[in-house]
Short mmCIF file of C-alpha atoms in Angstrom, two decimals:
data_model
loop_
_atom_site.label_atom_id
_atom_site.label_comp_id
_atom_site.label_asym_id
_atom_site.label_seq_id
_atom_site.Cartn_x
_atom_site.Cartn_y
_atom_site.Cartn_z
CA MET A 1 0.00 0.00 0.00
CA THR A 2 1.17 3.53 -0.68
CA LEU A 3 0.29 6.59 1.37
CA PHE A 4 1.14 10.14 0.21
CA GLY A 5 3.52 8.62 -2.32
CA TYR A 6 5.43 6.52 0.23
CA ARG A 7 5.40 2.74 0.00
CA LEU A 8 4.44 1.43 3.41
CA PRO A 9 6.25 -1.72 4.58
CA ALA A 10 4.19 -4.87 5.18
CA MET A 11 2.51 -5.04 8.60
CA SER A 12 2.48 -1.24 8.97
CA SER A 13 -1.05 -1.47 10.34
CA LEU A 14 0.18 -3.90 13.00
CA LEU A 15 2.76 -1.33 14.13
CA LEU A 16 0.09 1.37 14.23
CA TRP A 17 -2.22 -0.74 16.39
CA ALA A 18 0.70 -1.71 18.65
CA LEU A 19 1.35 1.98 19.16
CA VAL A 20 -2.32 2.65 19.97
CA TRP A 21 -2.23 -0.23 22.47
CA GLU A 22 0.89 1.17 24.13
CA ILE A 23 -0.64 4.65 24.45
CA VAL A 24 -3.95 3.34 25.83
CA GLY A 25 -1.94 1.21 28.29
CA GLN A 26 0.28 4.07 29.39
CA LEU A 27 -2.76 6.31 29.96
CA ASP A 28 -3.86 3.71 32.51
CA LEU A 29 -7.48 3.90 31.34
CA THR A 30 -8.37 0.39 32.49
CA PHE A 31 -6.61 -2.39 34.37
CA PHE A 32 -7.75 -4.66 31.53
CA VAL A 33 -5.26 -3.15 29.07
CA PRO A 34 -1.70 -2.93 30.41
CA PRO A 35 0.86 -1.27 28.09
CA LEU A 36 2.12 -3.49 25.30
CA SER A 37 5.72 -3.04 26.50
CA GLU A 38 4.74 -4.50 29.88
CA VAL A 39 3.01 -7.42 28.13
CA MET A 40 6.11 -8.11 26.08
CA VAL A 41 8.35 -8.06 29.17
CA THR A 42 5.97 -10.49 30.89
CA LEU A 43 5.94 -12.61 27.76
CA THR A 44 9.73 -13.03 27.77
CA SER A 45 9.74 -13.87 31.46
CA VAL A 46 6.86 -16.36 31.20
CA ILE A 47 7.83 -18.11 28.02
CA GLY A 48 10.66 -20.27 29.39
CA THR A 49 8.94 -21.31 32.60
CA SER A 50 7.93 -24.91 33.08
CA PRO A 51 4.17 -24.23 33.66
CA PHE A 52 4.12 -22.37 30.34
CA LEU A 53 5.98 -25.10 28.46
CA LYS A 54 3.74 -27.73 30.01
CA ALA A 55 0.66 -25.77 28.94
CA LEU A 56 2.10 -25.30 25.47
CA SER A 57 2.78 -29.00 24.99
CA GLU A 58 -0.65 -30.02 26.33
CA THR A 59 -2.36 -27.57 24.02
CA ALA A 60 -0.18 -28.46 21.05
CA GLN A 61 -0.88 -32.18 21.50
CA ALA A 62 -4.64 -31.72 21.71
CA PHE A 63 -4.55 -29.28 18.82
CA ALA A 64 -2.42 -31.52 16.59
CA ALA A 65 -4.53 -34.59 17.32
CA GLY A 66 -7.77 -32.68 16.75
CA VAL A 67 -6.60 -31.23 13.43
CA PHE A 68 -5.22 -34.63 12.38
CA PHE A 69 -8.59 -36.32 12.81
CA ALA A 70 -10.42 -33.41 11.17
CA VAL A 71 -8.17 -33.72 8.12
CA VAL A 72 -8.06 -37.52 7.72
CA ILE A 73 -11.81 -37.84 8.24
CA GLY A 74 -12.89 -34.56 6.67
CA ILE A 75 -11.09 -34.83 3.31
CA PRO A 76 -12.30 -38.35 2.38
CA VAL A 77 -15.84 -37.54 3.52
CA GLY A 78 -15.78 -34.35 1.45
CA ILE A 79 -14.50 -36.22 -1.61
CA LEU A 80 -17.19 -38.89 -1.20
CA MET A 81 -19.87 -36.21 -0.90
CA GLY A 82 -18.59 -34.53 -4.05
CA LYS A 83 -18.52 -37.83 -5.93
CA SER A 84 -21.74 -39.43 -4.80
CA ARG A 85 -25.08 -37.72 -5.01
CA LEU A 86 -26.56 -40.15 -2.45
CA ILE A 87 -23.93 -39.57 0.22
CA ASP A 88 -24.16 -35.85 -0.45
CA GLU A 89 -27.92 -35.78 0.08
CA LEU A 90 -27.52 -37.80 3.28
CA LEU A 91 -24.76 -35.76 4.88
CA LEU A 92 -25.03 -32.21 3.57
CA PRO A 93 -27.81 -31.04 5.95
CA TRP A 94 -25.81 -32.29 8.93
CA VAL A 95 -22.59 -30.70 7.75
CA ASN A 96 -24.29 -27.36 7.19
CA MET A 97 -26.02 -27.56 10.55
CA PHE A 98 -22.84 -28.31 12.48
CA LEU A 99 -20.91 -25.67 10.56
CA SER A 100 -23.18 -22.94 11.85
CA ALA A 101 -24.18 -24.55 15.16
CA PRO A 102 -22.87 -23.09 18.42
CA LEU A 103 -20.58 -26.03 19.09
CA THR A 104 -19.69 -24.75 22.52
CA ALA A 105 -23.17 -25.78 23.61
CA LEU A 106 -22.34 -29.36 22.65
CA VAL A 107 -19.29 -29.54 24.87
CA PRO A 108 -21.23 -30.62 28.01
CA VAL A 109 -22.75 -33.45 25.96
CA LEU A 110 -19.27 -34.52 24.87
CA MET A 111 -18.17 -34.49 28.51
CA VAL A 112 -20.99 -36.87 29.39
CA LEU A 113 -20.16 -39.12 26.46
CA PHE A 114 -16.37 -39.10 26.54
CA GLY A 115 -15.38 -38.02 30.02
CA PHE A 116 -13.32 -35.13 31.29
CA GLY A 117 -9.97 -35.95 29.74
CA MET A 118 -7.90 -35.37 26.66
CA LYS A 119 -10.32 -37.43 24.54
CA SER A 120 -13.12 -34.89 24.89
CA ILE A 121 -10.79 -31.97 24.18
CA ILE A 122 -9.52 -33.61 21.00
CA ILE A 123 -13.06 -34.38 19.86
CA THR A 124 -14.08 -30.77 20.53
CA THR A 125 -11.13 -29.54 18.45
CA THR A 126 -12.02 -31.92 15.63
CA LEU A 127 -15.65 -30.82 15.72
CA PHE A 128 -14.64 -27.19 15.35
CA ALA A 129 -12.38 -27.85 12.38
CA ILE A 130 -13.96 -30.67 10.40
CA TRP A 131 -17.10 -29.16 8.88
CA ILE A 132 -15.45 -26.44 6.84
CA ILE A 133 -12.86 -28.97 5.64
CA ILE A 134 -15.65 -31.28 4.46
CA LEU A 135 -17.54 -28.45 2.75
CA ASN A 136 -14.49 -27.02 1.00
CA THR A 137 -13.30 -30.44 -0.16
CA ARG A 138 -16.79 -31.17 -1.48
CA ALA A 139 -16.82 -27.85 -3.34
CA GLY A 140 -13.39 -28.63 -4.78
CA VAL A 141 -14.49 -32.04 -6.02
CA LEU A 142 -17.73 -30.66 -7.50
CA GLN A 143 -15.81 -28.27 -9.76
CA ILE A 144 -13.44 -30.95 -11.11
CA ASN A 145 -13.36 -31.02 -14.88
CA ARG A 146 -15.60 -33.92 -16.00
CA SER A 147 -13.20 -34.92 -18.72
CA LEU A 148 -10.38 -35.38 -16.20
CA VAL A 149 -12.54 -37.96 -14.44
CA GLU A 150 -13.46 -39.57 -17.75
CA MET A 151 -9.78 -39.61 -18.66
CA ALA A 152 -8.87 -41.55 -15.52
CA HIS A 153 -11.79 -43.91 -16.11
CA SER A 154 -10.97 -44.51 -19.77
CA TYR A 155 -7.32 -45.26 -19.00
CA GLY A 156 -8.44 -47.88 -16.51
CA ALA A 157 -8.21 -46.18 -13.10
CA SER A 158 -9.78 -48.15 -10.27
CA PRO A 159 -12.11 -46.15 -7.99
CA LEU A 160 -9.33 -45.98 -5.39
CA GLN A 161 -6.77 -44.78 -7.95
CA ALA A 162 -9.21 -42.13 -9.21
CA PHE A 163 -9.69 -41.09 -5.59
CA TYR A 164 -6.07 -40.39 -4.73
CA LYS A 165 -4.57 -39.72 -8.14
CA ILE A 166 -7.28 -37.42 -9.54
CA TYR A 167 -9.95 -36.24 -7.09
CA PHE A 168 -7.55 -35.38 -4.27
CA TRP A 169 -5.12 -33.44 -6.45
CA ALA A 170 -7.76 -31.71 -8.54
CA ALA A 171 -9.51 -30.51 -5.40
CA LEU A 172 -6.28 -29.71 -3.54
CA PRO A 173 -6.48 -25.89 -3.78
CA GLU A 174 -9.96 -25.91 -2.18
CA ILE A 175 -8.92 -28.59 0.31
CA LEU A 176 -5.99 -26.48 1.51
CA GLY A 177 -8.26 -23.45 1.81
CA GLY A 178 -10.64 -25.51 3.93
CA VAL A 179 -7.85 -26.89 6.11
CA ARG A 180 -6.53 -23.38 6.68
CA ILE A 181 -9.88 -22.10 7.92
CA GLY A 182 -10.39 -25.37 9.82
CA VAL A 183 -7.08 -24.92 11.63
CA ILE A 184 -8.06 -21.43 12.75
CA ARG A 185 -11.36 -22.80 14.06
CA ALA A 186 -9.46 -25.63 15.76
CA VAL A 187 -7.52 -23.08 17.83
CA LYS A 188 -10.87 -21.86 19.11
CA GLY A 189 -11.96 -25.45 19.71
CA VAL A 190 -8.92 -26.49 21.69
CA ILE A 191 -9.06 -23.46 23.99
CA ILE A 192 -12.80 -23.82 24.60
CA GLY A 193 -12.20 -27.52 25.31
CA GLN A 194 -9.44 -26.68 27.78
CA LEU A 195 -11.61 -24.09 29.50
CA LEU A 196 -14.81 -26.10 29.74
CA ILE A 197 -13.82 -29.75 29.91
CA SER A 198 -10.73 -29.92 32.04
CA ILE A 199 -8.68 -26.96 33.03
CA VAL A 200 -5.38 -27.85 31.36
CA GLY A 201 -2.98 -26.29 28.89
CA PHE A 202 -3.43 -22.71 27.77
CA GLY A 203 -7.02 -22.86 28.96
CA ALA A 204 -5.75 -23.37 32.50
CA LEU A 205 -3.33 -20.45 32.11
CA PHE A 206 -6.10 -18.16 30.86
CA GLU A 207 -8.29 -19.21 33.77
CA LEU A 208 -5.50 -18.67 36.27
CA TYR A 209 -4.41 -15.26 34.96
CA ALA A 210 -7.93 -13.93 34.44
CA ASN A 211 -9.06 -14.96 37.91
CA ASN A 212 -6.04 -13.28 39.48
CA PHE A 213 -6.28 -10.15 37.31
CA LEU A 214 -2.81 -10.79 35.90
CA MET A 215 -3.70 -8.97 32.72
CA ALA A 216 -0.16 -8.67 31.36
CA HIS A 217 0.23 -12.44 31.71
CA PHE A 218 -3.18 -12.98 30.14
CA TRP A 219 -2.34 -10.89 27.09
CA ALA A 220 1.12 -12.45 26.79
CA VAL A 221 -0.32 -15.96 26.48
CA LEU A 222 -2.95 -14.68 24.06
CA ILE A 223 -0.24 -13.16 21.87
CA VAL A 224 1.69 -16.45 21.86
CA LEU A 225 -1.47 -18.31 20.89
CA PHE A 226 -2.27 -15.80 18.19
CA ALA A 227 1.27 -16.04 16.81
CA LEU A 228 1.09 -19.83 16.70
CA ALA A 229 -2.29 -19.83 14.93
CA PHE A 230 -1.07 -17.16 12.53
CA SER A 231 2.08 -19.13 11.66
CA VAL A 232 0.16 -22.33 10.97
CA SER A 233 -2.36 -20.47 8.85
CA GLU A 234 0.37 -18.62 6.94
CA PHE A 235 2.16 -21.91 6.30
CA LEU A 236 -1.04 -23.34 4.81
CA ALA A 237 -1.56 -20.17 2.79
CA TYR A 238 1.95 -20.68 1.44
CA LEU A 239 1.04 -24.25 0.40
CA GLU A 240 -2.09 -22.87 -1.24
CA ARG A 241 0.00 -20.49 -3.30
CA ARG A 242 2.21 -23.39 -4.30
CA VAL A 243 -0.74 -25.11 -5.97
CA SER A 244 -2.45 -21.97 -7.24
CA TYR A 245 -0.60 -22.27 -10.55
CA TYR A 246 -2.98 -25.00 -11.54
CA ALA A 247 -6.06 -23.87 -9.66
CA ALA A 248 -6.93 -21.57 -12.54
CA SER A 249 -6.28 -24.08 -15.29
CA ARG A 250 -8.15 -27.16 -14.16
CA MET B 1 -34.69 -50.15 -40.02
CA VAL B 2 -33.24 -48.33 -43.00
CA MET B 3 -29.75 -49.57 -43.74
CA PRO B 4 -27.31 -46.78 -44.41
CA GLN B 5 -26.45 -46.71 -48.06
CA ILE B 6 -22.79 -47.10 -48.74
CA LYS B 7 -21.69 -44.73 -51.43
CA GLU B 8 -18.29 -45.25 -52.95
CA ALA B 9 -17.09 -41.77 -53.65
CA VAL B 10 -14.95 -42.81 -56.56
CA ASP B 11 -14.60 -46.31 -57.90
CA THR B 12 -16.80 -49.11 -56.70
CA ALA B 13 -14.20 -51.64 -57.73
CA ALA B 14 -13.03 -54.41 -55.45
CA LEU B 15 -12.66 -53.11 -51.99
CA PRO B 16 -9.96 -55.12 -50.24
CA GLU B 17 -11.33 -57.57 -47.71
CA THR B 18 -11.02 -55.78 -44.39
CA ASP B 19 -11.84 -57.08 -40.98
CA ASN B 20 -13.41 -54.70 -38.53
CA ALA B 21 -11.67 -53.57 -35.38
CA VAL B 22 -14.85 -52.11 -33.97
CA VAL B 23 -18.47 -52.90 -34.72
CA ALA B 24 -21.50 -51.03 -33.36
CA ARG B 25 -24.67 -53.12 -33.52
CA SER B 26 -28.08 -51.43 -33.29
CA VAL B 27 -26.84 -49.11 -30.59
CA SER B 28 -29.47 -46.90 -28.98
CA LYS B 29 -29.01 -44.39 -26.22
CA THR B 30 -31.75 -42.40 -24.59
CA TYR B 31 -31.50 -39.77 -21.87
CA GLY B 32 -34.98 -39.66 -20.35
CA ASP B 33 -37.18 -38.85 -23.31
CA VAL B 34 -34.34 -37.63 -25.51
CA GLU B 35 -33.04 -40.09 -28.06
CA ALA B 36 -29.33 -39.42 -28.47
CA LEU B 37 -28.81 -42.45 -30.71
CA LYS B 38 -31.35 -44.71 -32.38
CA ASN B 39 -30.60 -48.16 -33.67
CA LEU B 40 -27.20 -47.26 -35.02
CA THR B 41 -25.13 -49.87 -36.82
CA LEU B 42 -21.65 -49.07 -38.07
CA GLU B 43 -18.43 -50.91 -38.85
CA PHE B 44 -14.93 -49.56 -38.34
CA PRO B 45 -12.36 -51.30 -40.58
CA ARG B 46 -9.05 -52.18 -38.96
CA GLY B 47 -6.10 -49.93 -39.65
CA GLN B 48 -8.29 -47.18 -41.08
CA LEU B 49 -9.54 -43.83 -39.95
CA THR B 50 -13.29 -43.48 -39.69
CA SER B 51 -14.79 -40.04 -39.11
CA LEU B 52 -18.08 -39.46 -37.39
CA LEU B 53 -19.35 -36.29 -38.99
CA GLY B 54 -22.53 -34.40 -38.39
CA PRO B 55 -24.22 -31.33 -37.02
CA SER B 56 -24.16 -30.73 -33.28
CA GLY B 57 -26.64 -32.85 -31.39
CA CYS B 58 -26.38 -35.80 -33.76
CA GLY B 59 -24.90 -38.01 -31.07
CA LYS B 60 -21.41 -38.44 -32.49
CA THR B 61 -19.64 -37.82 -29.19
CA THR B 62 -22.19 -40.04 -27.43
CA LEU B 63 -21.35 -42.86 -29.84
CA LEU B 64 -17.63 -42.35 -29.25
CA LYS B 65 -18.06 -42.47 -25.49
CA ILE B 66 -20.16 -45.63 -25.78
CA ILE B 67 -17.37 -47.22 -27.82
CA ALA B 68 -14.90 -46.05 -25.16
CA GLY B 69 -17.01 -47.74 -22.50
CA LEU B 70 -17.54 -44.44 -20.70
CA LEU B 71 -21.29 -44.58 -21.40
CA LYS B 72 -23.54 -47.62 -21.45
CA PRO B 73 -25.86 -47.96 -24.45
CA THR B 74 -29.57 -48.30 -23.64
CA SER B 75 -29.68 -51.20 -26.08
CA GLY B 76 -27.44 -52.77 -28.70
CA GLU B 77 -23.78 -53.57 -28.29
CA ILE B 78 -20.26 -52.62 -29.27
CA GLU B 79 -17.64 -55.19 -30.24
CA VAL B 80 -13.93 -54.43 -30.19
CA ASN B 81 -11.77 -57.12 -31.78
CA GLY B 82 -14.77 -59.45 -31.63
CA LYS B 83 -15.30 -59.00 -27.90
CA PRO B 84 -18.28 -57.10 -26.50
CA VAL B 85 -17.49 -53.88 -24.65
CA THR B 86 -18.54 -53.70 -21.01
CA GLY B 87 -16.39 -50.76 -19.94
CA PRO B 88 -13.12 -49.01 -20.70
CA GLY B 89 -10.32 -51.36 -21.72
CA PRO B 90 -6.65 -51.38 -22.66
CA ASP B 91 -7.57 -51.99 -26.32
CA ARG B 92 -8.87 -48.41 -26.64
CA ALA B 93 -7.34 -45.03 -25.85
CA PHE B 94 -9.16 -41.72 -25.77
CA VAL B 95 -8.02 -38.29 -26.94
CA PHE B 96 -10.13 -35.54 -25.39
CA GLN B 97 -11.43 -32.36 -26.93
CA ASP B 98 -10.25 -30.29 -23.93
CA PHE B 99 -7.03 -32.36 -23.61
CA ALA B 100 -7.88 -33.58 -20.06
CA LEU B 101 -4.34 -33.23 -18.79
CA MET B 102 -3.54 -33.25 -15.09
CA PRO B 103 -2.41 -29.66 -14.45
CA TRP B 104 -0.40 -30.68 -11.38
CA ALA B 105 1.71 -33.20 -13.30
CA THR B 106 4.56 -32.73 -15.75
CA VAL B 107 4.27 -33.62 -19.43
CA LEU B 108 6.25 -36.78 -18.70
CA ARG B 109 3.90 -37.95 -15.97
CA ASN B 110 0.82 -37.02 -18.00
CA VAL B 111 2.00 -39.04 -20.97
CA ALA B 112 2.96 -41.98 -18.76
CA PHE B 113 -0.29 -41.84 -16.78
CA GLY B 114 -2.05 -44.64 -18.67
CA LEU B 115 0.93 -46.89 -18.00
CA GLU B 116 1.13 -45.70 -14.38
CA LEU B 117 -2.46 -46.85 -13.86
CA ARG B 118 -1.54 -50.22 -15.30
CA GLY B 119 1.26 -50.60 -12.78
CA VAL B 120 4.15 -50.39 -15.25
CA ALA B 121 7.41 -49.70 -13.38
CA ARG B 122 8.47 -46.07 -13.29
CA SER B 123 11.69 -46.31 -15.32
CA GLU B 124 10.00 -48.42 -17.97
CA ARG B 125 6.95 -46.21 -18.36
CA GLU B 126 9.04 -43.05 -18.46
CA ALA B 127 11.23 -44.50 -21.20
CA ILE B 128 8.10 -45.29 -23.25
CA ALA B 129 6.64 -41.86 -22.52
CA GLU B 130 9.87 -40.13 -23.57
CA LYS B 131 9.79 -41.92 -26.90
CA TYR B 132 6.25 -40.77 -27.66
CA ILE B 133 6.90 -37.24 -26.40
CA ALA B 134 9.71 -37.07 -28.96
CA ASP B 135 7.45 -38.64 -31.61
CA VAL B 136 4.82 -35.92 -31.25
CA GLY B 137 7.54 -33.26 -31.39
CA LEU B 138 7.70 -32.20 -27.75
CA LYS B 139 11.25 -33.28 -26.96
CA GLY B 140 12.66 -30.95 -24.32
CA PHE B 141 9.27 -30.29 -22.71
CA GLU B 142 9.20 -33.44 -20.56
CA ASN B 143 9.37 -31.49 -17.32
CA SER B 144 7.07 -28.64 -18.33
CA TYR B 145 3.61 -28.32 -16.87
CA PRO B 146 0.49 -28.15 -19.06
CA HIS B 147 -0.18 -24.49 -18.24
CA GLN B 148 3.23 -23.62 -19.69
CA LEU B 149 2.26 -25.09 -23.08
CA SER B 150 0.12 -23.75 -25.93
CA GLY B 151 -3.19 -25.41 -26.81
CA GLY B 152 -1.64 -27.25 -29.71
CA MET B 153 1.21 -28.57 -27.58
CA ARG B 154 -1.24 -29.70 -24.91
CA GLN B 155 -3.13 -31.75 -27.43
CA ARG B 156 0.15 -33.30 -28.54
CA VAL B 157 0.59 -34.38 -24.93
CA GLY B 158 -2.91 -35.88 -25.01
CA LEU B 159 -2.03 -37.71 -28.22
CA ALA B 160 1.27 -38.99 -26.81
CA ARG B 161 -0.60 -40.31 -23.77
CA ALA B 162 -3.02 -42.18 -26.01
CA LEU B 163 -0.20 -43.60 -28.14
CA SER B 164 1.93 -44.69 -25.20
CA VAL B 165 -0.62 -47.22 -23.93
CA ASP B 166 -0.35 -48.94 -27.34
CA ALA B 167 -4.09 -49.49 -27.78
CA ASP B 168 -5.48 -50.97 -31.01
CA VAL B 169 -8.15 -48.31 -31.30
CA LEU B 170 -7.68 -44.57 -30.90
CA LEU B 171 -10.84 -42.64 -30.08
CA MET B 172 -10.54 -38.94 -30.82
CA ASP B 173 -13.26 -36.54 -29.72
CA GLU B 174 -12.95 -33.37 -31.81
CA PRO B 175 -9.26 -33.34 -30.89
CA PHE B 176 -8.37 -30.31 -33.00
CA SER B 177 -11.37 -28.09 -32.31
CA ALA B 178 -9.72 -26.27 -29.42
CA VAL B 179 -6.52 -25.40 -31.30
CA ASP B 180 -5.94 -22.62 -33.79
CA GLU B 181 -6.38 -23.06 -37.53
CA GLN B 182 -2.71 -23.30 -38.48
CA THR B 183 -1.96 -25.80 -35.74
CA ARG B 184 -5.02 -27.74 -36.82
CA ARG B 185 -3.71 -28.07 -40.39
CA LYS B 186 -0.38 -29.32 -39.12
CA PHE B 187 -2.22 -31.77 -36.88
CA GLN B 188 -4.26 -33.10 -39.79
CA GLU B 189 -1.11 -33.76 -41.78
CA ASP B 190 0.50 -35.47 -38.80
CA LEU B 191 -2.62 -37.55 -38.29
CA LEU B 192 -2.44 -38.87 -41.86
CA ASN B 193 1.15 -39.91 -41.20
CA LEU B 194 0.12 -41.58 -38.00
CA VAL B 195 -2.65 -43.58 -39.68
CA GLN B 196 -0.18 -44.70 -42.32
CA HIS B 197 2.63 -45.72 -39.98
CA GLU B 198 0.91 -46.91 -36.82
CA ASN B 199 -1.15 -50.01 -37.34
CA LYS B 200 -4.09 -48.65 -35.42
CA THR B 201 -7.75 -48.03 -35.99
CA PHE B 202 -8.81 -44.42 -35.58
CA ILE B 203 -12.29 -43.20 -34.78
CA PHE B 204 -12.44 -39.49 -35.20
CA VAL B 205 -15.29 -37.20 -34.24
CA THR B 206 -15.40 -33.87 -36.03
CA HIS B 207 -17.83 -31.23 -37.16
CA SER B 208 -15.53 -29.98 -39.90
CA ILE B 209 -16.40 -31.38 -43.33
CA GLU B 210 -13.02 -30.41 -44.80
CA GLU B 211 -11.19 -32.06 -41.95
CA ALA B 212 -13.20 -35.27 -42.30
CA VAL B 213 -12.60 -35.51 -46.04
CA TYR B 214 -8.93 -34.64 -45.65
CA VAL B 215 -8.06 -37.31 -43.09
CA SER B 216 -10.62 -40.12 -43.43
CA ASP B 217 -10.67 -43.52 -45.08
CA GLN B 218 -14.36 -43.68 -44.27
CA ILE B 219 -16.79 -40.95 -43.28
CA ALA B 220 -20.00 -41.79 -41.45
CA ILE B 221 -22.46 -38.94 -41.73
CA LEU B 222 -24.74 -38.81 -38.73
CA LEU B 223 -27.98 -36.91 -38.78
CA PRO B 224 -30.00 -35.82 -35.75
CA ARG B 225 -33.62 -36.31 -34.67
CA PRO B 226 -33.58 -39.23 -34.45
CA SER B 227 -29.83 -39.73 -34.61
CA ARG B 228 -28.79 -42.20 -37.25
CA VAL B 229 -26.14 -42.93 -39.88
CA SER B 230 -27.45 -41.42 -43.08
CA GLU B 231 -24.56 -42.15 -45.38
CA ILE B 232 -21.10 -43.68 -45.47
CA ILE B 233 -18.56 -42.17 -47.82
CA ARG B 234 -15.21 -43.73 -48.64
CA PRO B 235 -12.91 -41.22 -50.31
CA THR B 236 -10.64 -44.11 -51.27
CA ASP B 237 -8.99 -42.38 -54.20
CA LEU B 238 -8.00 -39.34 -52.21
CA ARG B 239 -5.80 -41.45 -49.96
CA HIS B 240 -3.43 -42.16 -52.81
CA LYS B 241 -3.04 -38.54 -53.78
CA ASN B 242 -0.39 -36.11 -52.67
CA THR B 243 -1.49 -34.49 -49.41
CA ASP B 244 0.17 -31.21 -50.35
CA THR B 245 -2.19 -30.62 -53.24
CA LEU B 246 -5.19 -32.42 -51.77
CA ARG B 247 -6.95 -29.29 -50.60
CA ARG B 248 -7.36 -28.02 -54.16
CA ASP B 249 -8.06 -31.38 -55.72
CA PRO B 250 -11.39 -31.26 -57.63
CA GLU B 251 -12.45 -34.63 -56.27
CA TYR B 252 -11.76 -33.49 -52.70
CA LEU B 253 -13.80 -30.34 -53.30
CA ASP B 254 -16.65 -32.34 -54.87
CA ILE B 255 -16.90 -34.62 -51.86
CA VAL B 256 -16.83 -31.66 -49.47
CA ASP B 257 -19.60 -30.02 -51.50
CA SER B 258 -21.79 -33.08 -51.64
CA ILE B 259 -21.50 -33.63 -47.89
CA TRP B 260 -22.44 -30.02 -47.28
CA ALA B 261 -25.42 -30.45 -49.59
CA SER B 262 -26.72 -33.33 -47.50
CA LEU B 263 -26.01 -31.66 -44.16
CA ARG B 264 -27.12 -28.08 -44.79
CA SER B 265 -30.80 -28.64 -44.14
CA TYR B 266 -29.98 -29.95 -40.63
CA VAL B 267 -27.91 -26.97 -39.59
CA GLU B 268 -29.98 -24.38 -37.85
#
């Protein structure tokens, strides 16, 4: 972006908002917003401590497992829905319902069904991520060039070969888009799981800091979480760009 | 049923005894109430190029896809080398109008894809693919991606893929309609060479009368509503003439004219 003829560096807006945060913090308007500089100092002091690392690894495990299941279940289901009219008719209403449903309300049900441990947190994470992955994969498969499918068929591809040699790759740009949004939703899922189901990981830290009005600590952990989610999402966006060369020419 | 009349374009003298690579027997195809094909019978002599020519909506692509095994006929049957067709098979290879290349794969992998699906080992299938890539004039483009190639080059990739599986029958669905006129002329010349040197049977769908007369040993004219074979023309004499002067040969022009005369009333 250019402003008054000057080319602004990337992330200029981030710097601007950081400055606003610092000023609001320094003015001491509310205990809820400590100055950014104080948050950053807290961040560096917290980040190496063993409670933080323990929380990070608990959250990362639940997050990774949740996303893993969302991807390995979501992509094949989405491909099947795109391929088969019958399966699509059967599942689409449910997928759409769960996509827009307030999943947080389901968490108590999950606790009854799966207990108070890691299992429920992982399932919550998966439930947050999976629906958009299914829908995007389905959309990707639906727009596949018919003649590409006929080509595979006429050269003797088995249904399984067509599945992983044609459908998956032809829908890959949409699949990656879905996974990227799914991952962002999974961050939400894992934190909600850790707040509501069992107080572990980052959820426990948030609970602890918020209850004790340690706002600098609270914001520090939030920034770490945001940075992690942002990195994962940017990595997936990078993969998306890698395949975009053929997205337009399918 | 009215049998299609076989009109020898030039001499009716002894046609050499040919066996048929593909036979369509009373093939019908209906989509709901729409009759795409009605009771169509047609023979495709081995080693020759047969064109399916007709106005749009006459079911020529439908017939080709039924022969390919991609569509099931409502009634009737297709025989390839004496065996009834139940689905796609290694005895037939398809060349698509829109090329149908995998945009995420290199030229080499695209050409070798038919062999890949058959489980041919990588080094072996790539050696075969490289040979056919060179044959169609794309040497040096093995590691390019389809989007880096022109339309004409992409169709050469599609052709190399069809050749590399070494099928008896090549099914071509308006293969040159998406490439520019000059490339198309070059393609037509190359196709004549291919028919002469590869011992394969070609079935070629086109809507261009000139193209059909230029490349075909046999032209089946299909008419719509209900779709049927109205006429079979064998421009036998043209095949012995010099291809360089063929386009201004009086006989060539006569055949083109007479086909247009029979088709014009069906073109809206």
